[in-house]
JSON list of C-alpha atoms in Angstrom, two decimals:
[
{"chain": "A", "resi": 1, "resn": "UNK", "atom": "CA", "xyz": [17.97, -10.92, -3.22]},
{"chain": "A", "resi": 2, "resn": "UNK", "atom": "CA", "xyz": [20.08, -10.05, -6.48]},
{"chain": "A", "resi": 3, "resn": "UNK", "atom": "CA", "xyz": [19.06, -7.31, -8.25]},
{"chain": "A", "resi": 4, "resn": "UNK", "atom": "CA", "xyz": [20.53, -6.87, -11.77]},
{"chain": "A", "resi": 5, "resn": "UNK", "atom": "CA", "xyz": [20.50, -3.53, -13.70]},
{"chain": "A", "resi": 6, "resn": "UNK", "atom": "CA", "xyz": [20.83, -3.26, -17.97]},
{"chain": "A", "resi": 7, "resn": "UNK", "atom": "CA", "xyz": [21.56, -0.57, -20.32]},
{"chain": "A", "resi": 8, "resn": "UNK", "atom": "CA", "xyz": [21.15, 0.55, -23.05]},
{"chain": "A", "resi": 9, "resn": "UNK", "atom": "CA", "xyz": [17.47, -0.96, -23.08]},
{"chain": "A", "resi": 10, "resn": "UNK", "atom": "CA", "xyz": [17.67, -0.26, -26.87]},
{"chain": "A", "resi": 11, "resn": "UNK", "atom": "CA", "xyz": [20.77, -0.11, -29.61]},
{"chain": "A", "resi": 12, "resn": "UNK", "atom": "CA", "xyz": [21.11, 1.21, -33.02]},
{"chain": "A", "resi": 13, "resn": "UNK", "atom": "CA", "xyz": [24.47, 0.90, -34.26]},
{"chain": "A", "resi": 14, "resn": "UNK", "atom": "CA", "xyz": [25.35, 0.54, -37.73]},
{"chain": "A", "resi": 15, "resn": "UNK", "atom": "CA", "xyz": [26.81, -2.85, -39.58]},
{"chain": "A", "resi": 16, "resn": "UNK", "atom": "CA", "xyz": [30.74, -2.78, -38.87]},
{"chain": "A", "resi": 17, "resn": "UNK", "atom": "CA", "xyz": [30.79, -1.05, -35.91]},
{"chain": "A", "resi": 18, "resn": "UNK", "atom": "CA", "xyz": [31.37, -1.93, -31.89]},
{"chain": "A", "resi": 19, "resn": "UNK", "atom": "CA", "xyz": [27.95, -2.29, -29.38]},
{"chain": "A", "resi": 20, "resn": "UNK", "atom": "CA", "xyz": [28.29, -2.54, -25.78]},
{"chain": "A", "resi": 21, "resn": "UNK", "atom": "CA", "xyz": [26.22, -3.57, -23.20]},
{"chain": "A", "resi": 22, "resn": "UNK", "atom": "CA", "xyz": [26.50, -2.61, -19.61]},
{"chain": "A", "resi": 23, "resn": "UNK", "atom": "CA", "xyz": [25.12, -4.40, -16.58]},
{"chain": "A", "resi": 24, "resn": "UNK", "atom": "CA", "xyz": [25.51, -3.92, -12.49]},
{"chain": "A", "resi": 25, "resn": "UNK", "atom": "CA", "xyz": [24.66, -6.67, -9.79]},
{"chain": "A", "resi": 26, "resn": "UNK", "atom": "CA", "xyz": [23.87, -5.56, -6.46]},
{"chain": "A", "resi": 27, "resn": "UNK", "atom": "CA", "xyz": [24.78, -9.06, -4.74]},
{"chain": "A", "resi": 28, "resn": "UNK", "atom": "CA", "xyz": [29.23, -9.36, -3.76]},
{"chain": "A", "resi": 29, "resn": "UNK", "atom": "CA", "xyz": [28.30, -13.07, -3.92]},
{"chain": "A", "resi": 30, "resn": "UNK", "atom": "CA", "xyz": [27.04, -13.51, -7.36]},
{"chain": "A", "resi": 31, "resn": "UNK", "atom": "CA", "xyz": [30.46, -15.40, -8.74]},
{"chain": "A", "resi": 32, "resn": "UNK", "atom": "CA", "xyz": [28.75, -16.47, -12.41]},
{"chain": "A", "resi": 33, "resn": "UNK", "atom": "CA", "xyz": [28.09, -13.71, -14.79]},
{"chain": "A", "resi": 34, "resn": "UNK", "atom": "CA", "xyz": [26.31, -15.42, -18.17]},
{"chain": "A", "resi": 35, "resn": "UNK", "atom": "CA", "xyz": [24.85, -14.04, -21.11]},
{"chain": "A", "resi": 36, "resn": "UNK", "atom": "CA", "xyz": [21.58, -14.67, -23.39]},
{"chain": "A", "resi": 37, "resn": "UNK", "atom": "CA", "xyz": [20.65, -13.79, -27.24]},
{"chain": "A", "resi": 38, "resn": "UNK", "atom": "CA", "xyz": [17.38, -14.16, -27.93]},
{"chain": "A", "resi": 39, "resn": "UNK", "atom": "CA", "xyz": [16.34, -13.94, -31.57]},
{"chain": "A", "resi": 40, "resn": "UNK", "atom": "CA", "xyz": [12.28, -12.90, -32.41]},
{"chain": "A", "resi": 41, "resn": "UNK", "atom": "CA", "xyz": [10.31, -15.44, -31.69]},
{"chain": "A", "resi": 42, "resn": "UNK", "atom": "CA", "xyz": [12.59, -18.03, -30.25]},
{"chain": "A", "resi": 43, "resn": "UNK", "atom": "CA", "xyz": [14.18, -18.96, -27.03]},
{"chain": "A", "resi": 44, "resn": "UNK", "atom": "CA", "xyz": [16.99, -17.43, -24.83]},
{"chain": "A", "resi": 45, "resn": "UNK", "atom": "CA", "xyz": [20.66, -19.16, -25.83]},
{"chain": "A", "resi": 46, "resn": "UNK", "atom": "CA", "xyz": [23.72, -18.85, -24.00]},
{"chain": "A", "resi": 47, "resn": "UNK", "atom": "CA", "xyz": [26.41, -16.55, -25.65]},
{"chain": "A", "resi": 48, "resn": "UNK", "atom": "CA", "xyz": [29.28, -16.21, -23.64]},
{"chain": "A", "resi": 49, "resn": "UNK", "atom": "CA", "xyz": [29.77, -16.70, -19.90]},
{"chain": "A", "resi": 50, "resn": "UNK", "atom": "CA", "xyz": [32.44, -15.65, -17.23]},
{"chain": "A", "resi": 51, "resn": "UNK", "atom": "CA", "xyz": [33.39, -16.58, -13.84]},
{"chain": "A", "resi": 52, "resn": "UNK", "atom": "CA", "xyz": [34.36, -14.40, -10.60]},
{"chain": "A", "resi": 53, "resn": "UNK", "atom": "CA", "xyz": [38.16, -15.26, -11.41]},
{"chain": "A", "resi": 54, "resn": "UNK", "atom": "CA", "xyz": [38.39, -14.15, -14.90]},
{"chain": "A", "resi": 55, "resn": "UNK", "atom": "CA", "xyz": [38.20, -10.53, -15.86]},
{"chain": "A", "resi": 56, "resn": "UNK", "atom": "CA", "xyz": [37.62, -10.99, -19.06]},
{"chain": "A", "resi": 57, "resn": "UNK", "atom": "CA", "xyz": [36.52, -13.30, -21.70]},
{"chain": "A", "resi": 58, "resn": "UNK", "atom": "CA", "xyz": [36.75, -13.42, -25.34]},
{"chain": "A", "resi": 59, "resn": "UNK", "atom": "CA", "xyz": [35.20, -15.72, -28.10]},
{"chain": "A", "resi": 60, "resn": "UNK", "atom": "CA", "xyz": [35.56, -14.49, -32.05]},
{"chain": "A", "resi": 61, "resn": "UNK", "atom": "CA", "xyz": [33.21, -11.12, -32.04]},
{"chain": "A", "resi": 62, "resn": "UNK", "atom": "CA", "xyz": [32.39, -11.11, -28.78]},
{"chain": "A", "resi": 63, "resn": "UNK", "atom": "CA", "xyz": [33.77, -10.34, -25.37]},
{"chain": "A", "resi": 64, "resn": "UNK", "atom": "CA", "xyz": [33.33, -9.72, -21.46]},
{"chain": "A", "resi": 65, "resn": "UNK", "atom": "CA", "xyz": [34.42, -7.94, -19.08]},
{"chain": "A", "resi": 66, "resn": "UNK", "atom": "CA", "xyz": [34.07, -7.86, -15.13]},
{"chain": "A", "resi": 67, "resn": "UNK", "atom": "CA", "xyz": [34.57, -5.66, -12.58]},
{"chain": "A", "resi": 68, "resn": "UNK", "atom": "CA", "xyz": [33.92, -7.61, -9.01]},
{"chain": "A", "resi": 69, "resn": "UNK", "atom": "CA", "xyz": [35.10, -4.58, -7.18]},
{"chain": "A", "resi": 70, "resn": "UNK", "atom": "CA", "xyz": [32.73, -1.96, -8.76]},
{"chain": "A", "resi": 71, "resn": "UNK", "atom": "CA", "xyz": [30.06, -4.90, -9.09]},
{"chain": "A", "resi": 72, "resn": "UNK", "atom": "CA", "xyz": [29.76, -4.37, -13.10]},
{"chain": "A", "resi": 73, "resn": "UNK", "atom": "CA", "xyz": [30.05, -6.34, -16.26]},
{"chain": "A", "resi": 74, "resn": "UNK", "atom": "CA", "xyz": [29.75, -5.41, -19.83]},
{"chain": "A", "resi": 75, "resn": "UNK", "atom": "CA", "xyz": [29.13, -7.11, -23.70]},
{"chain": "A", "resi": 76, "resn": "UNK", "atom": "CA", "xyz": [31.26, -5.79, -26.12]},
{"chain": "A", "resi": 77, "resn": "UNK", "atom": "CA", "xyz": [30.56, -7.04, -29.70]},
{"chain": "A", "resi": 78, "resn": "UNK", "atom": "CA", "xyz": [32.96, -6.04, -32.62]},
{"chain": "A", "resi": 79, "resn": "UNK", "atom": "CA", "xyz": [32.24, -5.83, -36.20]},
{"chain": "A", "resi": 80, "resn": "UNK", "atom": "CA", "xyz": [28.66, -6.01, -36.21]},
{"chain": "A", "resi": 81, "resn": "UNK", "atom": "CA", "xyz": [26.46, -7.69, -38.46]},
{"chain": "A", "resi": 82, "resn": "UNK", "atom": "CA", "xyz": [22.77, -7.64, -38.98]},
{"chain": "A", "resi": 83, "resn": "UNK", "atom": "CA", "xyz": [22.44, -11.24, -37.45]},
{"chain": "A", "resi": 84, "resn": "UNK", "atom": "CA", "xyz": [23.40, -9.87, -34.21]},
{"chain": "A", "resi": 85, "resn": "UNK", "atom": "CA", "xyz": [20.39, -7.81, -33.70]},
{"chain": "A", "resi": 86, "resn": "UNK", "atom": "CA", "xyz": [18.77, -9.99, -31.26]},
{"chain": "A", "resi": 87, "resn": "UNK", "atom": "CA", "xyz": [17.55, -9.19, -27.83]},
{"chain": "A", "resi": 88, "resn": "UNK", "atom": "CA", "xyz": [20.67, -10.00, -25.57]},
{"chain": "A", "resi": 89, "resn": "UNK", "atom": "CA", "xyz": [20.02, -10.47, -21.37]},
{"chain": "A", "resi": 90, "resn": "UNK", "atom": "CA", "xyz": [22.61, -10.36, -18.76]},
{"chain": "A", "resi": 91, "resn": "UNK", "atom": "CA", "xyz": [22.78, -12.13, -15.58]},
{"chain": "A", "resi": 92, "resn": "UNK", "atom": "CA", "xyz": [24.17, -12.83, -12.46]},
{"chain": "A", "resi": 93, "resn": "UNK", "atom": "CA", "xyz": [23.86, -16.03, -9.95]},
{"chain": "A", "resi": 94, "resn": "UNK", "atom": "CA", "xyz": [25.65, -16.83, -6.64]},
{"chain": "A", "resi": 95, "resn": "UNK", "atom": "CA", "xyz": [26.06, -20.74, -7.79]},
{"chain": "A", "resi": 96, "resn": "UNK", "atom": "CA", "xyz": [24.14, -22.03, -5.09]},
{"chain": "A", "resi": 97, "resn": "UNK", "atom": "CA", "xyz": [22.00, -24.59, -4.80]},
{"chain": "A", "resi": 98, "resn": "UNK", "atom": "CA", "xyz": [20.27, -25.10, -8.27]},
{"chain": "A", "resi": 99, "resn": "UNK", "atom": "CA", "xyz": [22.23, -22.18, -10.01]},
{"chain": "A", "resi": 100, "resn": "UNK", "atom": "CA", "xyz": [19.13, -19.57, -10.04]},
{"chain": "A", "resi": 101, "resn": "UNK", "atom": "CA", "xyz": [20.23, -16.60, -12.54]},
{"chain": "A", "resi": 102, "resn": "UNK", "atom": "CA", "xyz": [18.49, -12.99, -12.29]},
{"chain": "A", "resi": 103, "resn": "UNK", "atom": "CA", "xyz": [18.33, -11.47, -15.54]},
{"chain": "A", "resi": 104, "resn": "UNK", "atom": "CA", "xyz": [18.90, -7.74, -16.53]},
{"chain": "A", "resi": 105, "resn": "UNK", "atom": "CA", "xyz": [16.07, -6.19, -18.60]},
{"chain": "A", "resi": 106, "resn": "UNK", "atom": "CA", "xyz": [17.19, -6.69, -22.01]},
{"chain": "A", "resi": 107, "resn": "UNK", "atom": "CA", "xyz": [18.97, -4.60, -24.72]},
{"chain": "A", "resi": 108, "resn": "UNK", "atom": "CA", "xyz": [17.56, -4.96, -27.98]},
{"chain": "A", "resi": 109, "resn": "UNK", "atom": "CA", "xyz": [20.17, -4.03, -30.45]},
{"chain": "A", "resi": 110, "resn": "UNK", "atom": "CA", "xyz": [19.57, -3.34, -34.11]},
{"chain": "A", "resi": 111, "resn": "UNK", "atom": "CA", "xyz": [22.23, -3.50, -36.50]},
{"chain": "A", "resi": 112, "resn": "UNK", "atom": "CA", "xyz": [21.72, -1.44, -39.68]},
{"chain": "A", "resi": 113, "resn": "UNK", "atom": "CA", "xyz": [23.16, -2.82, -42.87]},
{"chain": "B", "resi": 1, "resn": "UNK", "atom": "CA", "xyz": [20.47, -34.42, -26.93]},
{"chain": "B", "resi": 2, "resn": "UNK", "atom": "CA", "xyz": [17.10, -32.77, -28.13]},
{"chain": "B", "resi": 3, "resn": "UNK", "atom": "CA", "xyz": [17.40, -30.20, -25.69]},
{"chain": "B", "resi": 4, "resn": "UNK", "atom": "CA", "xyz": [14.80, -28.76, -23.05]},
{"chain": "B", "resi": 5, "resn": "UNK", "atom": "CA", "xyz": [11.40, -29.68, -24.64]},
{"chain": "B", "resi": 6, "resn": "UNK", "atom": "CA", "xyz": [7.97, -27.87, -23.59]},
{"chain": "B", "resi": 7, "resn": "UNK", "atom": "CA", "xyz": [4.12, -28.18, -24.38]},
{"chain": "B", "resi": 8, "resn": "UNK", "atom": "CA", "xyz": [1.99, -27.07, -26.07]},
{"chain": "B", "resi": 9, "resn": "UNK", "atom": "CA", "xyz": [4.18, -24.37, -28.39]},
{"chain": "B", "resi": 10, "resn": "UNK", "atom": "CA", "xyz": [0.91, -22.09, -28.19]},
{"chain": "B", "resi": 11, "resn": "UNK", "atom": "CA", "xyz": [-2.17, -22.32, -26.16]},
{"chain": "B", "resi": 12, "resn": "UNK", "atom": "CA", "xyz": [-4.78, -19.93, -26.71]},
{"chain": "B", "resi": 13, "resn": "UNK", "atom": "CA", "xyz": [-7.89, -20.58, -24.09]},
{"chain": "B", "resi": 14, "resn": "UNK", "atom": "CA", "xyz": [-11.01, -18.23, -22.58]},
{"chain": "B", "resi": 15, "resn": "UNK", "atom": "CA", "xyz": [-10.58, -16.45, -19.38]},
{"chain": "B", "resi": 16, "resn": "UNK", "atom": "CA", "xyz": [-11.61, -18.87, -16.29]},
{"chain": "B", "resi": 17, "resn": "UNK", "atom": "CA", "xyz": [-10.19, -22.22, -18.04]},
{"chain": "B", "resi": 18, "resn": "UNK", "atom": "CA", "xyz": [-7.14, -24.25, -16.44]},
{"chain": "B", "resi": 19, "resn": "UNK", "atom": "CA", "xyz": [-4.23, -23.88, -18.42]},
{"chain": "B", "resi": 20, "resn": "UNK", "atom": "CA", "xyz": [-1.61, -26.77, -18.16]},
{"chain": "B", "resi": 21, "resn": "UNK", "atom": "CA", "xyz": [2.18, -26.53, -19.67]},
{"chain": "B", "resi": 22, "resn": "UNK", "atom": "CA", "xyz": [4.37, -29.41, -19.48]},
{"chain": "B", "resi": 23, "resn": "UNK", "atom": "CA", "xyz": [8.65, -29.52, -19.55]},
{"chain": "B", "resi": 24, "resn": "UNK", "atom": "CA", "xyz": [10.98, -32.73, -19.91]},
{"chain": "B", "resi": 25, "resn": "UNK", "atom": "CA", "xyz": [13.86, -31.11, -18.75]},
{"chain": "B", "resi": 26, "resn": "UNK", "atom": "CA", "xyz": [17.71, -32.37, -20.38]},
{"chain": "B", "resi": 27, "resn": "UNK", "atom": "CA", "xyz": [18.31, -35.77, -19.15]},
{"chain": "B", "resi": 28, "resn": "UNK", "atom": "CA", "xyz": [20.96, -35.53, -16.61]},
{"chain": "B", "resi": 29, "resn": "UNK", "atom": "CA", "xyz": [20.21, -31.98, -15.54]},
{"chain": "B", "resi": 30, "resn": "UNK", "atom": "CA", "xyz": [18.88, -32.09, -11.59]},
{"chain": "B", "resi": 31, "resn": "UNK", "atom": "CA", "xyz": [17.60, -27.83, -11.89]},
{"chain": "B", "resi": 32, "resn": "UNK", "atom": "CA", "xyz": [14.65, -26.63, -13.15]},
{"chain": "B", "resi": 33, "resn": "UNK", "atom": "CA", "xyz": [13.05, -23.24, -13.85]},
{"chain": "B", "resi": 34, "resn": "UNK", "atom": "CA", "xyz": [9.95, -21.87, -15.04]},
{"chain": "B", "resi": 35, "resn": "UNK", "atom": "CA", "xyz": [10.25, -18.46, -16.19]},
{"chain": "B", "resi": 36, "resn": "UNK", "atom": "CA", "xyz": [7.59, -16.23, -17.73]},
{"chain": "B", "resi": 37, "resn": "UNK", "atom": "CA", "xyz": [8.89, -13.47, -20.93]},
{"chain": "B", "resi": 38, "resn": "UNK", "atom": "CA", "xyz": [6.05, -10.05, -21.18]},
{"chain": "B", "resi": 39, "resn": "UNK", "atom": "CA", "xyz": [7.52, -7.05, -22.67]},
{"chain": "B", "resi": 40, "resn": "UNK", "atom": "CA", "xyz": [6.12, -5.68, -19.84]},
{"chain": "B", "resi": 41, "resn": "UNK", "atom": "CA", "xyz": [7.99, -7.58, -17.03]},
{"chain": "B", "resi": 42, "resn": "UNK", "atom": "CA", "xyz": [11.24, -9.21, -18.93]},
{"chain": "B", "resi": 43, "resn": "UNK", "atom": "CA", "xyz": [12.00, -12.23, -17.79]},
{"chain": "B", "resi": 44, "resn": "UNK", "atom": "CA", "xyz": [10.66, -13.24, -14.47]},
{"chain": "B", "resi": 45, "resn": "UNK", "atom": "CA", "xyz": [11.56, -16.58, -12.68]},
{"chain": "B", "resi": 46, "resn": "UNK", "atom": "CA", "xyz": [8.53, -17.83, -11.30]},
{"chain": "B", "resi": 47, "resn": "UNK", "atom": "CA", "xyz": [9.91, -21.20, -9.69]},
{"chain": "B", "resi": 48, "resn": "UNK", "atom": "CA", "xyz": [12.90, -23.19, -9.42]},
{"chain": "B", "resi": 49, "resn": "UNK", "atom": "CA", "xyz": [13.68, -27.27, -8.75]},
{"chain": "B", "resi": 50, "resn": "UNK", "atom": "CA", "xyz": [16.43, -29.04, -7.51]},
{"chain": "B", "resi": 51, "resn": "UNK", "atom": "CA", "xyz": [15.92, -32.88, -7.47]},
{"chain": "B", "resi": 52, "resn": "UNK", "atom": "CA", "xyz": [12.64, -32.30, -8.09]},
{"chain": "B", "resi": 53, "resn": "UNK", "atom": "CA", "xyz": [11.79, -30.50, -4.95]},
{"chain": "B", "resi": 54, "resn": "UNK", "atom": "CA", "xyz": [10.66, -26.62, -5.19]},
{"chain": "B", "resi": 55, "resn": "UNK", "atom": "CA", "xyz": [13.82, -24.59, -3.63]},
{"chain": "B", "resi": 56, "resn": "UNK", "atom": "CA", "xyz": [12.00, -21.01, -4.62]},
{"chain": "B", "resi": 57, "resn": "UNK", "atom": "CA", "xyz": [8.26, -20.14, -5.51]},
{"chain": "B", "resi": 58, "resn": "UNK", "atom": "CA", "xyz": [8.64, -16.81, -4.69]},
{"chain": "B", "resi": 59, "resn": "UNK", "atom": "CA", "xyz": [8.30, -15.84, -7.88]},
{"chain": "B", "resi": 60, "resn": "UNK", "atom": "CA", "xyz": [4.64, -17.29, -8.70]},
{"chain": "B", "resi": 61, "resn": "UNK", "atom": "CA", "xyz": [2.03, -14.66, -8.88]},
{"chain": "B", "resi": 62, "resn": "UNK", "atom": "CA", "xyz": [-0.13, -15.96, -7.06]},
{"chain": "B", "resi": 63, "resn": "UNK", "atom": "CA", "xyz": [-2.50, -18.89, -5.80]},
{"chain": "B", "resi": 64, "resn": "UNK", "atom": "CA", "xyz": [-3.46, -19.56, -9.42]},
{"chain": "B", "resi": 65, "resn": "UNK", "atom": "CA", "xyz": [-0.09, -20.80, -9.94]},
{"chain": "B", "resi": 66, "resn": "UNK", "atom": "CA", "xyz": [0.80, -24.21, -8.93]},
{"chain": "B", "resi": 67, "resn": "UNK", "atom": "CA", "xyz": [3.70, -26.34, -10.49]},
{"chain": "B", "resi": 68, "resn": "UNK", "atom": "CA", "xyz": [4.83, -29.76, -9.58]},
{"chain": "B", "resi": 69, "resn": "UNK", "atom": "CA", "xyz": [7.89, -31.77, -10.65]},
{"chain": "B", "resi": 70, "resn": "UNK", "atom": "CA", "xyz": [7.20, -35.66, -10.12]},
{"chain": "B", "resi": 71, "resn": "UNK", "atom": "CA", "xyz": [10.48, -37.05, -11.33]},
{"chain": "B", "resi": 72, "resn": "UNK", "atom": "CA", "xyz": [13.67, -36.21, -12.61]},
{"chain": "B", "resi": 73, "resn": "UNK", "atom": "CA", "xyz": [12.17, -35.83, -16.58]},
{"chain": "B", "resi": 74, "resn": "UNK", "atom": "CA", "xyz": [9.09, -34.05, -16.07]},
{"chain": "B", "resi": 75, "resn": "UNK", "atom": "CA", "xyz": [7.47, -30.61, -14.84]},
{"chain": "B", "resi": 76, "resn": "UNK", "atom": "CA", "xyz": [4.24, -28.64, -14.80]},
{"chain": "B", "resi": 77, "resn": "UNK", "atom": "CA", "xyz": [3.03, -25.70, -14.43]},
{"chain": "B", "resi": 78, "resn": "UNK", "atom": "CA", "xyz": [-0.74, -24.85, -13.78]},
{"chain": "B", "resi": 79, "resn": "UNK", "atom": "CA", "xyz": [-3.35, -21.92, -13.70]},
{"chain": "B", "resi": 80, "resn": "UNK", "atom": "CA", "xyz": [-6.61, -22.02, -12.69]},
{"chain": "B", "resi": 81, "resn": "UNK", "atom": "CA", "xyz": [-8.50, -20.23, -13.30]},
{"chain": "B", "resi": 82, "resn": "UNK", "atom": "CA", "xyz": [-6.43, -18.15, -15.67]},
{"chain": "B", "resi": 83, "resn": "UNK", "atom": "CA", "xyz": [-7.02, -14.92, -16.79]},
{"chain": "B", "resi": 84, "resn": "UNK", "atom": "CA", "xyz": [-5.76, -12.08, -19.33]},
{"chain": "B", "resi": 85, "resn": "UNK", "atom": "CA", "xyz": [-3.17, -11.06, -17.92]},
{"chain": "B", "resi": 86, "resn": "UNK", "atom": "CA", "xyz": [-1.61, -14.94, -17.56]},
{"chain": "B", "resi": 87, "resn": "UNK", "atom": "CA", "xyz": [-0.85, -13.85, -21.75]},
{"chain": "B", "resi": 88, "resn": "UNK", "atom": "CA", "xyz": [2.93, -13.95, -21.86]},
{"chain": "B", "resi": 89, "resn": "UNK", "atom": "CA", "xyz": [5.67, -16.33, -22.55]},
{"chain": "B", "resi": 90, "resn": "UNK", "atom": "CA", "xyz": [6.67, -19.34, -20.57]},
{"chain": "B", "resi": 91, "resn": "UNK", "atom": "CA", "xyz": [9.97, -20.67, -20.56]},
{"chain": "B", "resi": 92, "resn": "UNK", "atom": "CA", "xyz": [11.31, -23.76, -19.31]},
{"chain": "B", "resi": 93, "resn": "UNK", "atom": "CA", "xyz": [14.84, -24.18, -18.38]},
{"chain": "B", "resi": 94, "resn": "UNK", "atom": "CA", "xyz": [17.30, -26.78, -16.63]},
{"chain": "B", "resi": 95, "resn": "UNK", "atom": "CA", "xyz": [20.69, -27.21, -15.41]},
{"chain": "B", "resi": 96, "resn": "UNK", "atom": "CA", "xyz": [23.42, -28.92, -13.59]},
{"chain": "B", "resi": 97, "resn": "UNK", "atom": "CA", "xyz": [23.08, -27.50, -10.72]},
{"chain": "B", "resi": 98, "resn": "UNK", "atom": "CA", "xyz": [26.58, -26.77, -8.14]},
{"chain": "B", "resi": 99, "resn": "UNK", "atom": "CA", "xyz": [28.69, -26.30, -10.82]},
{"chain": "B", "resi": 100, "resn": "UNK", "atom": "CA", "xyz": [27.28, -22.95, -12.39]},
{"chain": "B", "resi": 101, "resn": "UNK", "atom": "CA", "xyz": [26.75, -24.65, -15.63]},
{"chain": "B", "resi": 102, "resn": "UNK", "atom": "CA", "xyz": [24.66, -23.05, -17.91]},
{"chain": "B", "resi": 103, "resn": "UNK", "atom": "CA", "xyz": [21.15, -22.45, -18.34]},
{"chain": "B", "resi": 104, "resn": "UNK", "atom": "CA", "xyz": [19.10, -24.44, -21.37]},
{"chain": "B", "resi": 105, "resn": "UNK", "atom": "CA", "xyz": [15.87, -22.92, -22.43]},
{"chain": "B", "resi": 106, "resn": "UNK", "atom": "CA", "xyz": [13.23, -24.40, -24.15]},
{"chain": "B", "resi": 107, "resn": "UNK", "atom": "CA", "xyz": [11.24, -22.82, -27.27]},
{"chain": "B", "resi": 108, "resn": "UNK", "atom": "CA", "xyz": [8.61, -21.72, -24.79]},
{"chain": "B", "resi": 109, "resn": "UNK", "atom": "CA", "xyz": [4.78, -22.11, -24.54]},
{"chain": "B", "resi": 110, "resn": "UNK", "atom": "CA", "xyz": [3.28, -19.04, -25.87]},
{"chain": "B", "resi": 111, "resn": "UNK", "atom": "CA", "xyz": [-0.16, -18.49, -23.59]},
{"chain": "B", "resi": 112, "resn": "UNK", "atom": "CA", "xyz": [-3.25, -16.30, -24.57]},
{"chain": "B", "resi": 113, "resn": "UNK", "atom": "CA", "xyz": [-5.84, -15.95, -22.38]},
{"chain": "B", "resi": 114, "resn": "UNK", "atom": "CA", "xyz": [-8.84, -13.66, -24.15]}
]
């Protein structure tokens, strides 16, 4: 089955400046590449996601990249703030049947004001 | 839409007792997951649905574990006996399934088994 790998498993970066996340798949058929911030105490919630067809993504602060050939995709957020320390989870699924995702370990970043 | 709703929010119980959570998944959605959060572990899928028929229980621990999805709106997941080590997180989630559309959570069921 998929196997999806995460680092860092911890960040510290301070307010302002640029965090990335790195994750690899171990599947060539996973095609849908999502990812999760999950705030203390509260539930997992969709942040960006890309596709197989798109190397990257962007949305304000935050961005994607993927790299189907070296089975990799990273987080990038700019300009950090202290409301994105959060616990953030990649993931990977193959779109079949039911869309089951694998998720990476977690990062738990910390901005510092 | 209110969203993926679970219950009980918390459920503390002894060792030995059956533990019972319960998910209405979004109406419309025809995928659903149970997932269980430990620091331990991360986040582990323990079962999946589509139209209401199990598609992957790999993931359940063991025979303790049972879960059933009568119709489209509803889900449960059971332990019996539990035990300690059941203590974690337990997520609910659904989709549209075929289409890659993304995964809705619910605020979880927060077990402790002492």
């Amino acid at each position: 089955g998929e196997n999806v790998e995460q680092h860092p498993s911890t960040l510290s970066v301070q307010e302002g400046d640029s965090a990335v996340i790195k994750c690899t798949y171990s599947d060539s058929a996973s095609n849908y590449f999502p990812w999760y911030k999950q705030e203390l105490g509260k539930r997992p919630q969709l942040i960006i996601d890309i596709r197989s067809n798109v190397g990257e993504k962007k949305d304000q602060r935050i961005a994607v990249t993927l790299n189907k050939t070296a089975k990799h995709f990273s987080l990038h957020i700019t300009e950090t703030q202290p409301e994105d320390s959060a616990v953030y989870f990649c993931a990977a699924s193959m779109g079949a049947a039911g869309n089951k995702l694998t998720f990476g370990g977690g990062t738990r970043v910390l901005v510092k004001p | 839409d209110a969203g993926v709703i679970q219950s009980p929010r918390h459920e503390v119980t002894e060792m030995g007792q059956e533990v019972t959570l319960r998910c209405k998944p979004i109406s419309g959605h025809n995928s659903l997951f149970w997932y269980r959060q430990t620091m331990m572990r991360g986040l582990e899928l323990l079962i999946y649905f589509n139209n209401n028929v199990p598609i992957d229980d790999s993931g359940m621990p063991e025979d303790r574990f049972s879960a059933k999805m009568p119709n489209a709106s509803f889900s449960t997941l059971k332990i019996q006996p539990s035990e300690p080590r059941d203590s974690a997180v337990y997520f609910c989630a659904s989709s549209l399934s075929g289409s890659n559309s993304p995964l809705h959570f619910g605020n979880g069921t927060r077990l402790t088994v002492t």
